[in-house]
């Protein structure tokens, strides 16, 4: 396979939320295949059928992942408006926006996770920024985590008294949420064995758990067979995390071949209240993937694209 190195500083200026790539000096080797897929000025959008555990029951819903490359500010942790003038402050990231929508009885949940992971994982081992929000009829919550030189700084806002308006410092270790993007950039770089890791922010919101580093065991392997709930998907890798103290497991399934598309995931943990609390499993199964510059698809006539993704 033909390869080349990202050794030029070539800013591409754009005001939309899609590809706005600066090629960085000193970046890792990138194959032509990788560049053609991720640096094409469009985003990868995948819809999933969601079965979400909440309040001791499973609720039907939908999830969507949006992966796209962007120019990001290493100092301000925001998307750059003028990457050409940013110089060395410009960092090429693979951004993930993950949304979940489901109803619990009469009222809906709308959740979103954003992850900003540098493509150059040699220079930038860990994620630069993660944000998460959750909205439902009781109120809404927001969490933001920013990476510093040797620590993460976290800010949490919530309508719950015990959770609201917190600031915390976390060690600069693996974040569960960054592993979604790392699986797309370099699956072989996923951490395995006994690890220290900060659980995913959306799950932390649902469980109302303390935001902190935890002990876990992680493994990466070729799936010997496709789980029945994933349907006809073949040639998959499985990446799993088992937390040692909270009875929670997460398993992600993605294609062994590039671009390592995520076929689905499942996570199991105790859910519900009191004597009715039991282990339930949340699952998401891929429905459809499209490649498009969705930020330009904002006319009423473009609603058919949602139909193609199986979204209401």
PDB file of C-alpha atoms in Angstrom:
ATOM      1  CA  UNK A   1       0.000   0.000   0.000  1.00  0.00           C
ATOM      2  CA  UNK A   2       1.341   3.408  -0.958  1.00  0.00           C
ATOM      3  CA  UNK A   3       2.225   5.634   2.022  1.00  0.00           C
ATOM      4  CA  UNK A   4       3.233   9.244   2.560  1.00  0.00           C
ATOM      5  CA  UNK A   5       4.073  11.483   5.485  1.00  0.00           C
ATOM      6  CA  UNK A   6       2.267  14.556   6.719  1.00  0.00           C
ATOM      7  CA  UNK A   7       5.198  16.959   6.625  1.00  0.00           C
ATOM      8  CA  UNK A   8       3.715  20.105   5.124  1.00  0.00           C
ATOM      9  CA  UNK A   9       1.787  22.900   6.788  1.00  0.00           C
ATOM     10  CA  UNK A  10      -1.183  23.286   4.456  1.00  0.00           C
ATOM     11  CA  UNK A  11      -4.150  25.066   6.042  1.00  0.00           C
ATOM     12  CA  UNK A  12      -7.599  24.720   4.548  1.00  0.00           C
ATOM     13  CA  UNK A  13      -9.934  27.469   5.692  1.00  0.00           C
ATOM     14  CA  UNK A  14     -13.619  26.762   6.235  1.00  0.00           C
ATOM     15  CA  UNK A  15     -16.393  28.158   8.391  1.00  0.00           C
ATOM     16  CA  UNK A  16     -18.537  25.017   8.567  1.00  0.00           C
ATOM     17  CA  UNK A  17     -18.278  22.276  11.162  1.00  0.00           C
ATOM     18  CA  UNK A  18     -16.754  19.750   8.788  1.00  0.00           C
ATOM     19  CA  UNK A  19     -13.274  19.006   7.502  1.00  0.00           C
ATOM     20  CA  UNK A  20     -10.881  21.923   7.931  1.00  0.00           C
ATOM     21  CA  UNK A  21      -7.587  20.086   7.941  1.00  0.00           C
ATOM     22  CA  UNK A  22      -4.123  21.368   8.741  1.00  0.00           C
ATOM     23  CA  UNK A  23      -1.422  18.834   7.941  1.00  0.00           C
ATOM     24  CA  UNK A  24       1.044  18.895  10.816  1.00  0.00           C
ATOM     25  CA  UNK A  25       4.803  18.634  10.776  1.00  0.00           C
ATOM     26  CA  UNK A  26       5.932  15.580  12.688  1.00  0.00           C
ATOM     27  CA  UNK A  27       2.628  13.740  12.348  1.00  0.00           C
ATOM     28  CA  UNK A  28       2.479   9.961  12.258  1.00  0.00           C
ATOM     29  CA  UNK A  29       2.671   8.052   8.992  1.00  0.00           C
ATOM     30  CA  UNK A  30      -0.705   7.947   7.301  1.00  0.00           C
ATOM     31  CA  UNK A  31      -1.663   5.656   4.458  1.00  0.00           C
ATOM     32  CA  UNK A  32      -3.157   6.952   1.246  1.00  0.00           C
ATOM     33  CA  UNK A  33      -6.270   4.944   2.097  1.00  0.00           C
ATOM     34  CA  UNK A  34      -6.630   6.744   5.455  1.00  0.00           C
ATOM     35  CA  UNK A  35      -6.160  10.169   3.874  1.00  0.00           C
ATOM     36  CA  UNK A  36      -8.636   9.496   1.079  1.00  0.00           C
ATOM     37  CA  UNK A  37     -11.334   8.462   3.547  1.00  0.00           C
ATOM     38  CA  UNK A  38     -10.881  11.000   6.355  1.00  0.00           C
ATOM     39  CA  UNK A  39      -9.525  14.062   4.522  1.00  0.00           C
ATOM     40  CA  UNK A  40     -12.172  14.333   1.816  1.00  0.00           C
ATOM     41  CA  UNK A  41     -14.087  17.345   3.163  1.00  0.00           C
ATOM     42  CA  UNK A  42     -17.023  15.206   4.332  1.00  0.00           C
ATOM     43  CA  UNK A  43     -18.207  13.405   7.464  1.00  0.00           C
ATOM     44  CA  UNK A  44     -19.090   9.790   8.148  1.00  0.00           C
ATOM     45  CA  UNK A  45     -22.576   9.489   9.654  1.00  0.00           C
ATOM     46  CA  UNK A  46     -23.883   6.175  10.975  1.00  0.00           C
ATOM     47  CA  UNK A  47     -27.278   5.484  12.491  1.00  0.00           C
ATOM     48  CA  UNK A  48     -27.937   2.734  15.044  1.00  0.00           C
ATOM     49  CA  UNK A  49     -30.980   1.024  16.485  1.00  0.00           C
ATOM     50  CA  UNK A  50     -30.711   1.609  20.221  1.00  0.00           C
ATOM     51  CA  UNK A  51     -32.007  -0.416  23.144  1.00  0.00           C
ATOM     52  CA  UNK A  52     -31.212   1.688  26.209  1.00  0.00           C
ATOM     53  CA  UNK A  53     -31.369   0.505  29.817  1.00  0.00           C
ATOM     54  CA  UNK A  54     -33.027   3.062  32.109  1.00  0.00           C
ATOM     55  CA  UNK A  55     -35.171   2.835  35.255  1.00  0.00           C
ATOM     56  CA  UNK A  56     -34.951  -0.954  35.309  1.00  0.00           C
ATOM     57  CA  UNK A  57     -36.317  -1.416  31.776  1.00  0.00           C
ATOM     58  CA  UNK A  58     -35.116  -1.410  28.161  1.00  0.00           C
ATOM     59  CA  UNK A  59     -36.277   1.540  26.038  1.00  0.00           C
ATOM     60  CA  UNK A  60     -36.221   1.673  22.229  1.00  0.00           C
ATOM     61  CA  UNK A  61     -34.452   4.584  20.591  1.00  0.00           C
ATOM     62  CA  UNK A  62     -31.786   5.642  18.112  1.00  0.00           C
ATOM     63  CA  UNK A  63     -28.118   6.572  18.227  1.00  0.00           C
ATOM     64  CA  UNK A  64     -25.958   8.366  15.668  1.00  0.00           C
ATOM     65  CA  UNK A  65     -22.187   8.692  15.352  1.00  0.00           C
ATOM     66  CA  UNK A  66     -20.655  11.527  13.330  1.00  0.00           C
ATOM     67  CA  UNK A  67     -16.916  11.258  12.659  1.00  0.00           C
ATOM     68  CA  UNK A  68     -15.110  14.120  10.907  1.00  0.00           C
ATOM     69  CA  UNK A  69     -11.641  15.683  10.866  1.00  0.00           C
ATOM     70  CA  UNK A  70     -11.178  19.281  11.994  1.00  0.00           C
ATOM     71  CA  UNK A  71      -8.545  21.877  12.850  1.00  0.00           C
ATOM     72  CA  UNK A  72      -8.511  22.350  16.611  1.00  0.00           C
ATOM     73  CA  UNK A  73      -6.746  24.836  18.871  1.00  0.00           C
ATOM     74  CA  UNK A  74      -4.241  23.175  21.207  1.00  0.00           C
ATOM     75  CA  UNK A  75      -4.415  26.118  23.615  1.00  0.00           C
ATOM     76  CA  UNK A  76      -8.081  27.186  23.482  1.00  0.00           C
ATOM     77  CA  UNK A  77      -9.625  23.745  22.855  1.00  0.00           C
ATOM     78  CA  UNK A  78     -12.075  25.048  20.246  1.00  0.00           C
ATOM     79  CA  UNK A  79     -12.426  24.606  16.494  1.00  0.00           C
ATOM     80  CA  UNK A  80     -10.197  27.100  14.709  1.00  0.00           C
ATOM     81  CA  UNK A  81     -11.826  29.772  12.568  1.00  0.00           C
ATOM     82  CA  UNK A  82      -8.531  30.689  10.888  1.00  0.00           C
ATOM     83  CA  UNK A  83      -6.136  27.714  10.955  1.00  0.00           C
ATOM     84  CA  UNK A  84      -3.781  29.447   8.515  1.00  0.00           C
ATOM     85  CA  UNK A  85      -2.978  32.052  11.152  1.00  0.00           C
ATOM     86  CA  UNK A  86      -2.838  29.586  14.057  1.00  0.00           C
ATOM     87  CA  UNK A  87       0.592  28.177  13.298  1.00  0.00           C
ATOM     88  CA  UNK A  88       1.697  25.447  15.696  1.00  0.00           C
ATOM     89  CA  UNK A  89      -1.477  25.921  17.749  1.00  0.00           C
ATOM     90  CA  UNK A  90      -3.423  24.023  15.061  1.00  0.00           C
ATOM     91  CA  UNK A  91      -3.972  20.339  15.806  1.00  0.00           C
ATOM     92  CA  UNK A  92      -5.648  17.922  13.406  1.00  0.00           C
ATOM     93  CA  UNK A  93      -8.311  15.971  15.318  1.00  0.00           C
ATOM     94  CA  UNK A  94     -10.809  13.277  14.493  1.00  0.00           C
ATOM     95  CA  UNK A  95     -13.966  14.513  16.143  1.00  0.00           C
ATOM     96  CA  UNK A  96     -16.764  12.227  17.271  1.00  0.00           C
ATOM     97  CA  UNK A  97     -20.264  13.444  18.002  1.00  0.00           C
ATOM     98  CA  UNK A  98     -22.366  10.623  19.445  1.00  0.00           C
ATOM     99  CA  UNK A  99     -26.074  11.199  20.071  1.00  0.00           C
ATOM    100  CA  UNK A 100     -28.670   9.061  21.837  1.00  0.00           C
ATOM    101  CA  UNK A 101     -32.423   9.642  21.750  1.00  0.00           C
ATOM    102  CA  UNK A 102     -34.952   7.491  23.591  1.00  0.00           C
ATOM    103  CA  UNK A 103     -38.184   7.854  25.527  1.00  0.00           C
ATOM    104  CA  UNK A 104     -38.853   6.776  29.101  1.00  0.00           C
ATOM    105  CA  UNK A 105     -42.634   6.635  29.355  1.00  0.00           C
ATOM    106  CA  UNK A 106     -44.052  10.068  28.644  1.00  0.00           C
ATOM    107  CA  UNK A 107     -40.779  11.980  28.544  1.00  0.00           C
ATOM    108  CA  UNK A 108     -37.775  11.872  26.197  1.00  0.00           C
ATOM    109  CA  UNK A 109     -34.014  11.769  26.717  1.00  0.00           C
ATOM    110  CA  UNK A 110     -31.609  13.529  24.365  1.00  0.00           C
ATOM    111  CA  UNK A 111     -27.916  12.907  25.036  1.00  0.00           C
ATOM    112  CA  UNK A 112     -24.760  13.968  23.177  1.00  0.00           C
ATOM    113  CA  UNK A 113     -21.059  13.241  23.551  1.00  0.00           C
ATOM    114  CA  UNK A 114     -18.262  15.132  21.737  1.00  0.00           C
ATOM    115  CA  UNK A 115     -14.685  13.828  21.610  1.00  0.00           C
ATOM    116  CA  UNK A 116     -11.704  15.681  20.127  1.00  0.00           C
ATOM    117  CA  UNK A 117      -8.865  13.202  19.579  1.00  0.00           C
ATOM    118  CA  UNK A 118      -5.647  14.186  17.749  1.00  0.00           C
ATOM    119  CA  UNK A 119      -4.845  12.026  14.731  1.00  0.00           C
ATOM    120  CA  UNK A 120      -1.160  12.241  15.643  1.00  0.00           C
ATOM    121  CA  UNK A 121      -1.266   9.890  18.616  1.00  0.00           C
ATOM    122  CA  UNK A 122       2.525   9.925  18.925  1.00  0.00           C
ATOM    123  CA  UNK A 123       2.691  13.628  19.742  1.00  0.00           C
ATOM    124  CA  UNK A 124      -0.706  13.659  21.487  1.00  0.00           C
ATOM    125  CA  UNK A 125      -1.311  10.386  23.306  1.00  0.00           C
ATOM    126  CA  UNK A 126      -4.604  11.391  24.899  1.00  0.00           C
ATOM    127  CA  UNK A 127      -7.754  13.242  23.982  1.00  0.00           C
ATOM    128  CA  UNK A 128      -7.689  17.055  24.178  1.00  0.00           C
ATOM    129  CA  UNK A 129     -11.314  17.666  25.099  1.00  0.00           C
ATOM    130  CA  UNK A 130     -14.543  15.805  25.866  1.00  0.00           C
ATOM    131  CA  UNK A 131     -17.983  17.288  26.463  1.00  0.00           C
ATOM    132  CA  UNK A 132     -21.282  15.605  27.280  1.00  0.00           C
ATOM    133  CA  UNK A 133     -24.821  16.848  27.776  1.00  0.00           C
ATOM    134  CA  UNK A 134     -28.106  15.229  28.733  1.00  0.00           C
ATOM    135  CA  UNK A 135     -31.560  16.754  28.407  1.00  0.00           C
ATOM    136  CA  UNK A 136     -34.839  15.370  29.707  1.00  0.00           C
ATOM    137  CA  UNK A 137     -37.998  16.867  31.187  1.00  0.00           C
ATOM    138  CA  UNK A 138     -36.588  17.039  34.717  1.00  0.00           C
ATOM    139  CA  UNK A 139     -33.707  19.249  33.544  1.00  0.00           C
ATOM    140  CA  UNK A 140     -30.316  19.059  31.894  1.00  0.00           C
ATOM    141  CA  UNK A 141     -26.661  18.418  32.732  1.00  0.00           C
ATOM    142  CA  UNK A 142     -23.342  19.322  31.111  1.00  0.00           C
ATOM    143  CA  UNK A 143     -19.796  18.065  31.628  1.00  0.00           C
ATOM    144  CA  UNK A 144     -16.567  19.325  30.083  1.00  0.00           C
ATOM    145  CA  UNK A 145     -13.111  17.797  30.418  1.00  0.00           C
ATOM    146  CA  UNK A 146      -9.962  19.511  29.110  1.00  0.00           C
ATOM    147  CA  UNK A 147      -6.495  18.008  28.972  1.00  0.00           C
ATOM    148  CA  UNK A 148      -3.546  19.956  30.359  1.00  0.00           C
ATOM    149  CA  UNK A 149       0.148  19.128  30.390  1.00  0.00           C
ATOM    150  CA  UNK A 150      -0.150  16.561  33.166  1.00  0.00           C
ATOM    151  CA  UNK A 151      -3.815  16.469  34.215  1.00  0.00           C
ATOM    152  CA  UNK A 152      -7.429  16.786  33.143  1.00  0.00           C
ATOM    153  CA  UNK A 153      -9.639  19.588  34.427  1.00  0.00           C
ATOM    154  CA  UNK A 154     -13.322  18.692  34.664  1.00  0.00           C
ATOM    155  CA  UNK A 155     -16.363  20.919  35.143  1.00  0.00           C
ATOM    156  CA  UNK A 156     -19.793  19.449  35.897  1.00  0.00           C
ATOM    157  CA  UNK A 157     -23.116  21.280  35.876  1.00  0.00           C
ATOM    158  CA  UNK A 158     -26.386  19.636  36.881  1.00  0.00           C
ATOM    159  CA  UNK A 159     -29.848  20.388  38.192  1.00  0.00           C
ATOM    160  CA  UNK A 160     -29.225  17.777  40.941  1.00  0.00           C
ATOM    161  CA  UNK A 161     -27.985  19.391  44.158  1.00  0.00           C
ATOM    162  CA  UNK A 162     -25.444  16.664  44.884  1.00  0.00           C
ATOM    163  CA  UNK A 163     -23.921  16.883  41.389  1.00  0.00           C
ATOM    164  CA  UNK A 164     -24.208  20.525  40.416  1.00  0.00           C
ATOM    165  CA  UNK A 165     -21.397  23.005  39.758  1.00  0.00           C
ATOM    166  CA  UNK A 166     -18.320  20.899  40.464  1.00  0.00           C
ATOM    167  CA  UNK A 167     -14.723  21.323  39.403  1.00  0.00           C
ATOM    168  CA  UNK A 168     -12.356  18.358  39.599  1.00  0.00           C
ATOM    169  CA  UNK A 169      -8.820  17.425  38.662  1.00  0.00           C
ATOM    170  CA  UNK A 170      -8.230  13.977  37.147  1.00  0.00           C
ATOM    171  CA  UNK A 171      -4.979  12.192  36.281  1.00  0.00           C
ATOM    172  CA  UNK A 172      -3.876  12.243  32.636  1.00  0.00           C
ATOM    173  CA  UNK A 173      -4.822   8.633  31.914  1.00  0.00           C
ATOM    174  CA  UNK A 174      -7.114   6.830  29.484  1.00  0.00           C
ATOM    175  CA  UNK A 175     -10.629   8.174  29.049  1.00  0.00           C
ATOM    176  CA  UNK A 176     -13.227   5.635  27.948  1.00  0.00           C
ATOM    177  CA  UNK A 177     -14.705   8.149  25.514  1.00  0.00           C
ATOM    178  CA  UNK A 178     -11.453   8.646  23.567  1.00  0.00           C
ATOM    179  CA  UNK A 179     -11.285   4.934  22.753  1.00  0.00           C
ATOM    180  CA  UNK A 180     -14.146   5.312  20.251  1.00  0.00           C
ATOM    181  CA  UNK A 181     -11.992   7.571  18.080  1.00  0.00           C
ATOM    182  CA  UNK A 182      -8.771   5.651  18.715  1.00  0.00           C
ATOM    183  CA  UNK A 183     -10.462   2.535  17.331  1.00  0.00           C
ATOM    184  CA  UNK A 184     -10.921   4.430  14.056  1.00  0.00           C
ATOM    185  CA  UNK A 185      -7.412   5.942  13.980  1.00  0.00           C
ATOM    186  CA  UNK A 186      -5.267   3.067  15.241  1.00  0.00           C
ATOM    187  CA  UNK A 187      -7.053   0.044  16.756  1.00  0.00           C
ATOM    188  CA  UNK A 188      -3.760  -1.617  17.671  1.00  0.00           C
ATOM    189  CA  UNK A 189      -3.125   1.319  20.024  1.00  0.00           C
ATOM    190  CA  UNK A 190      -6.130   0.515  22.199  1.00  0.00           C
ATOM    191  CA  UNK A 191      -4.996  -0.159  25.797  1.00  0.00           C
ATOM    192  CA  UNK A 192      -5.228  -3.750  27.011  1.00  0.00           C
ATOM    193  CA  UNK A 193      -4.630  -5.612  30.254  1.00  0.00           C
ATOM    194  CA  UNK A 194      -5.076  -3.999  33.648  1.00  0.00           C
ATOM    195  CA  UNK A 195      -5.615  -0.281  33.149  1.00  0.00           C
ATOM    196  CA  UNK A 196      -6.658   2.871  34.958  1.00  0.00           C
ATOM    197  CA  UNK A 197      -9.483   4.568  33.083  1.00  0.00           C
ATOM    198  CA  UNK A 198     -12.157   7.240  33.527  1.00  0.00           C
ATOM    199  CA  UNK A 199     -15.593   5.825  32.549  1.00  0.00           C
ATOM    200  CA  UNK A 200     -17.663   7.361  29.757  1.00  0.00           C
ATOM    201  CA  UNK A 201     -19.370  10.660  30.536  1.00  0.00           C
ATOM    202  CA  UNK A 202     -22.841   9.699  29.277  1.00  0.00           C
ATOM    203  CA  UNK A 203     -22.808   6.599  31.444  1.00  0.00           C
ATOM    204  CA  UNK A 204     -21.577   8.642  34.388  1.00  0.00           C
ATOM    205  CA  UNK A 205     -24.598  10.904  33.952  1.00  0.00           C
ATOM    206  CA  UNK A 206     -27.063   8.026  33.752  1.00  0.00           C
ATOM    207  CA  UNK A 207     -25.660   6.277  36.821  1.00  0.00           C
ATOM    208  CA  UNK A 208     -25.090   9.509  38.777  1.00  0.00           C
ATOM    209  CA  UNK A 209     -21.694   8.080  39.701  1.00  0.00           C
ATOM    210  CA  UNK A 210     -18.624   9.929  40.901  1.00  0.00           C
ATOM    211  CA  UNK A 211     -16.343  11.085  38.089  1.00  0.00           C
ATOM    212  CA  UNK A 212     -13.031   9.409  38.881  1.00  0.00           C
ATOM    213  CA  UNK A 213     -10.373   7.017  37.620  1.00  0.00           C
ATOM    214  CA  UNK A 214     -11.224   3.343  38.051  1.00  0.00           C
ATOM    215  CA  UNK A 215      -9.502  -0.021  37.712  1.00  0.00           C
ATOM    216  CA  UNK A 216     -10.516  -2.119  34.721  1.00  0.00           C
ATOM    217  CA  UNK A 217      -9.375  -4.931  32.479  1.00  0.00           C
ATOM    218  CA  UNK A 218      -9.416  -4.394  28.699  1.00  0.00           C
ATOM    219  CA  UNK A 219      -8.956  -6.800  25.800  1.00  0.00           C
ATOM    220  CA  UNK A 220      -8.758  -6.602  22.007  1.00  0.00           C
ATOM    221  CA  UNK A 221      -9.353  -9.658  19.842  1.00  0.00           C
ATOM    222  CA  UNK A 222     -10.788 -10.849  16.577  1.00  0.00           C
ATOM    223  CA  UNK A 223     -14.366 -11.896  17.202  1.00  0.00           C
ATOM    224  CA  UNK A 224     -14.505 -15.672  16.758  1.00  0.00           C
ATOM    225  CA  UNK A 225     -18.128 -15.314  15.710  1.00  0.00           C
ATOM    226  CA  UNK A 226     -20.527 -12.444  15.283  1.00  0.00           C
ATOM    227  CA  UNK A 227     -22.939 -12.039  18.203  1.00  0.00           C
ATOM    228  CA  UNK A 228     -26.444 -12.919  17.042  1.00  0.00           C
ATOM    229  CA  UNK A 229     -27.795  -9.475  17.927  1.00  0.00           C
ATOM    230  CA  UNK A 230     -25.398  -7.869  15.394  1.00  0.00           C
ATOM    231  CA  UNK A 231     -26.962  -9.703  12.476  1.00  0.00           C
ATOM    232  CA  UNK A 232     -24.924 -10.424   9.345  1.00  0.00           C
ATOM    233  CA  UNK A 233     -21.808  -8.374  10.121  1.00  0.00           C
ATOM    234  CA  UNK A 234     -18.590 -10.325   9.515  1.00  0.00           C
ATOM    235  CA  UNK A 235     -14.825 -10.045  10.138  1.00  0.00           C
ATOM    236  CA  UNK A 236     -15.174  -7.994  13.283  1.00  0.00           C
ATOM    237  CA  UNK A 237     -12.792  -7.066  16.055  1.00  0.00           C
ATOM    238  CA  UNK A 238     -14.082  -6.839  19.612  1.00  0.00           C
ATOM    239  CA  UNK A 239     -12.765  -4.437  22.226  1.00  0.00           C
ATOM    240  CA  UNK A 240     -14.063  -4.919  25.739  1.00  0.00           C
ATOM    241  CA  UNK A 241     -13.635  -3.205  29.104  1.00  0.00           C
ATOM    242  CA  UNK A 242     -14.634  -4.782  32.420  1.00  0.00           C
ATOM    243  CA  UNK A 243     -14.716  -2.437  35.405  1.00  0.00           C
ATOM    244  CA  UNK A 244     -13.687  -4.168  38.599  1.00  0.00           C
ATOM    245  CA  UNK A 245     -15.827  -2.344  41.154  1.00  0.00           C
ATOM    246  CA  UNK A 246     -19.068  -1.365  39.409  1.00  0.00           C
ATOM    247  CA  UNK A 247     -20.159  -4.560  37.656  1.00  0.00           C
ATOM    248  CA  UNK A 248     -20.097  -2.746  34.353  1.00  0.00           C
ATOM    249  CA  UNK A 249     -18.806  -4.093  31.045  1.00  0.00           C
ATOM    250  CA  UNK A 250     -18.539  -2.406  27.655  1.00  0.00           C
ATOM    251  CA  UNK A 251     -17.926  -4.221  24.356  1.00  0.00           C
ATOM    252  CA  UNK A 252     -17.418  -2.446  21.037  1.00  0.00           C
ATOM    253  CA  UNK A 253     -17.450  -4.306  17.712  1.00  0.00           C
ATOM    254  CA  UNK A 254     -15.761  -2.820  14.652  1.00  0.00           C
ATOM    255  CA  UNK A 255     -14.554  -4.057  11.275  1.00  0.00           C
ATOM    256  CA  UNK A 256     -11.096  -5.600  11.172  1.00  0.00           C
ATOM    257  CA  UNK A 257     -10.423  -3.883   7.848  1.00  0.00           C
ATOM    258  CA  UNK A 258     -10.075  -0.138   7.388  1.00  0.00           C
ATOM    259  CA  UNK A 259     -11.979   2.136   8.025  1.00  0.00           C
ATOM    260  CA  UNK A 260     -12.784   0.028  11.113  1.00  0.00           C
ATOM    261  CA  UNK A 261     -16.475   0.932  11.013  1.00  0.00           C
ATOM    262  CA  UNK A 262     -18.312   0.439  14.296  1.00  0.00           C
ATOM    263  CA  UNK A 263     -20.936  -2.272  13.812  1.00  0.00           C
ATOM    264  CA  UNK A 264     -22.415  -1.883  17.289  1.00  0.00           C
ATOM    265  CA  UNK A 265     -21.777  -1.983  21.001  1.00  0.00           C
ATOM    266  CA  UNK A 266     -23.259  -3.291  24.215  1.00  0.00           C
ATOM    267  CA  UNK A 267     -22.824  -2.406  27.869  1.00  0.00           C
ATOM    268  CA  UNK A 268     -24.171  -4.220  30.910  1.00  0.00           C
ATOM    269  CA  UNK A 269     -24.555  -2.894  34.454  1.00  0.00           C
ATOM    270  CA  UNK A 270     -26.988  -2.906  37.408  1.00  0.00           C
ATOM    271  CA  UNK A 271     -29.941  -0.675  36.553  1.00  0.00           C
ATOM    272  CA  UNK A 272     -33.100   0.258  38.438  1.00  0.00           C
ATOM    273  CA  UNK A 273     -33.836   0.949  42.076  1.00  0.00           C
ATOM    274  CA  UNK A 274     -33.882  -1.004  45.330  1.00  0.00           C
ATOM    275  CA  UNK A 275     -34.984  -4.607  45.176  1.00  0.00           C
ATOM    276  CA  UNK A 276     -35.889  -4.221  41.483  1.00  0.00           C
ATOM    277  CA  UNK A 277     -32.294  -3.382  40.500  1.00  0.00           C
ATOM    278  CA  UNK A 278     -30.856  -5.916  38.066  1.00  0.00           C
ATOM    279  CA  UNK A 279     -28.212  -6.333  35.374  1.00  0.00           C
ATOM    280  CA  UNK A 280     -29.519  -4.941  32.086  1.00  0.00           C
ATOM    281  CA  UNK A 281     -27.780  -4.639  28.725  1.00  0.00           C
ATOM    282  CA  UNK A 282     -27.856  -1.593  26.468  1.00  0.00           C
ATOM    283  CA  UNK A 283     -27.223  -2.387  22.789  1.00  0.00           C
ATOM    284  CA  UNK A 284     -26.765  -0.404  19.574  1.00  0.00           C
ATOM    285  CA  UNK A 285     -26.786  -2.032  16.119  1.00  0.00           C
ATOM    286  CA  UNK A 286     -25.744  -0.280  12.912  1.00  0.00           C
ATOM    287  CA  UNK A 287     -28.513   0.599  10.482  1.00  0.00           C
ATOM    288  CA  UNK A 288     -26.862   2.698   7.742  1.00  0.00           C
ATOM    289  CA  UNK A 289     -23.737   4.752   7.004  1.00  0.00           C
ATOM    290  CA  UNK A 290     -23.540   7.722   4.642  1.00  0.00           C
ATOM    291  CA  UNK A 291     -20.640  10.029   3.735  1.00  0.00           C
ATOM    292  CA  UNK A 292     -21.755  13.635   3.302  1.00  0.00           C
ATOM    293  CA  UNK A 293     -21.063  17.280   4.077  1.00  0.00           C
ATOM    294  CA  UNK A 294     -24.108  17.391   6.330  1.00  0.00           C
ATOM    295  CA  UNK A 295     -23.524  21.047   7.314  1.00  0.00           C
ATOM    296  CA  UNK A 296     -24.549  21.945   3.766  1.00  0.00           C
ATOM    297  CA  UNK A 297     -27.629  19.675   3.863  1.00  0.00           C
ATOM    298  CA  UNK A 298     -29.856  22.045   5.848  1.00  0.00           C
ATOM    299  CA  UNK A 299     -32.752  22.724   3.478  1.00  0.00           C
ATOM    300  CA  UNK A 300     -36.228  21.307   3.898  1.00  0.00           C
ATOM    301  CA  UNK A 301     -35.628  19.197   0.786  1.00  0.00           C
ATOM    302  CA  UNK A 302     -32.661  17.495   2.492  1.00  0.00           C
ATOM    303  CA  UNK A 303     -34.862  15.752   5.048  1.00  0.00           C
ATOM    304  CA  UNK A 304     -34.835  12.670   2.809  1.00  0.00           C
ATOM    305  CA  UNK A 305     -31.277  12.060   4.009  1.00  0.00           C
ATOM    306  CA  UNK A 306     -32.716  11.318   7.446  1.00  0.00           C
ATOM    307  CA  UNK A 307     -34.991   8.753   5.827  1.00  0.00           C
ATOM    308  CA  UNK A 308     -31.936   7.090   4.284  1.00  0.00           C
ATOM    309  CA  UNK A 309     -30.465   6.748   7.779  1.00  0.00           C
ATOM    310  CA  UNK A 310     -33.696   5.316   9.154  1.00  0.00           C
ATOM    311  CA  UNK A 311     -34.221   8.333  11.434  1.00  0.00           C
ATOM    312  CA  UNK A 312     -37.546  10.006  12.134  1.00  0.00           C
TER     313      UNK A 312
END
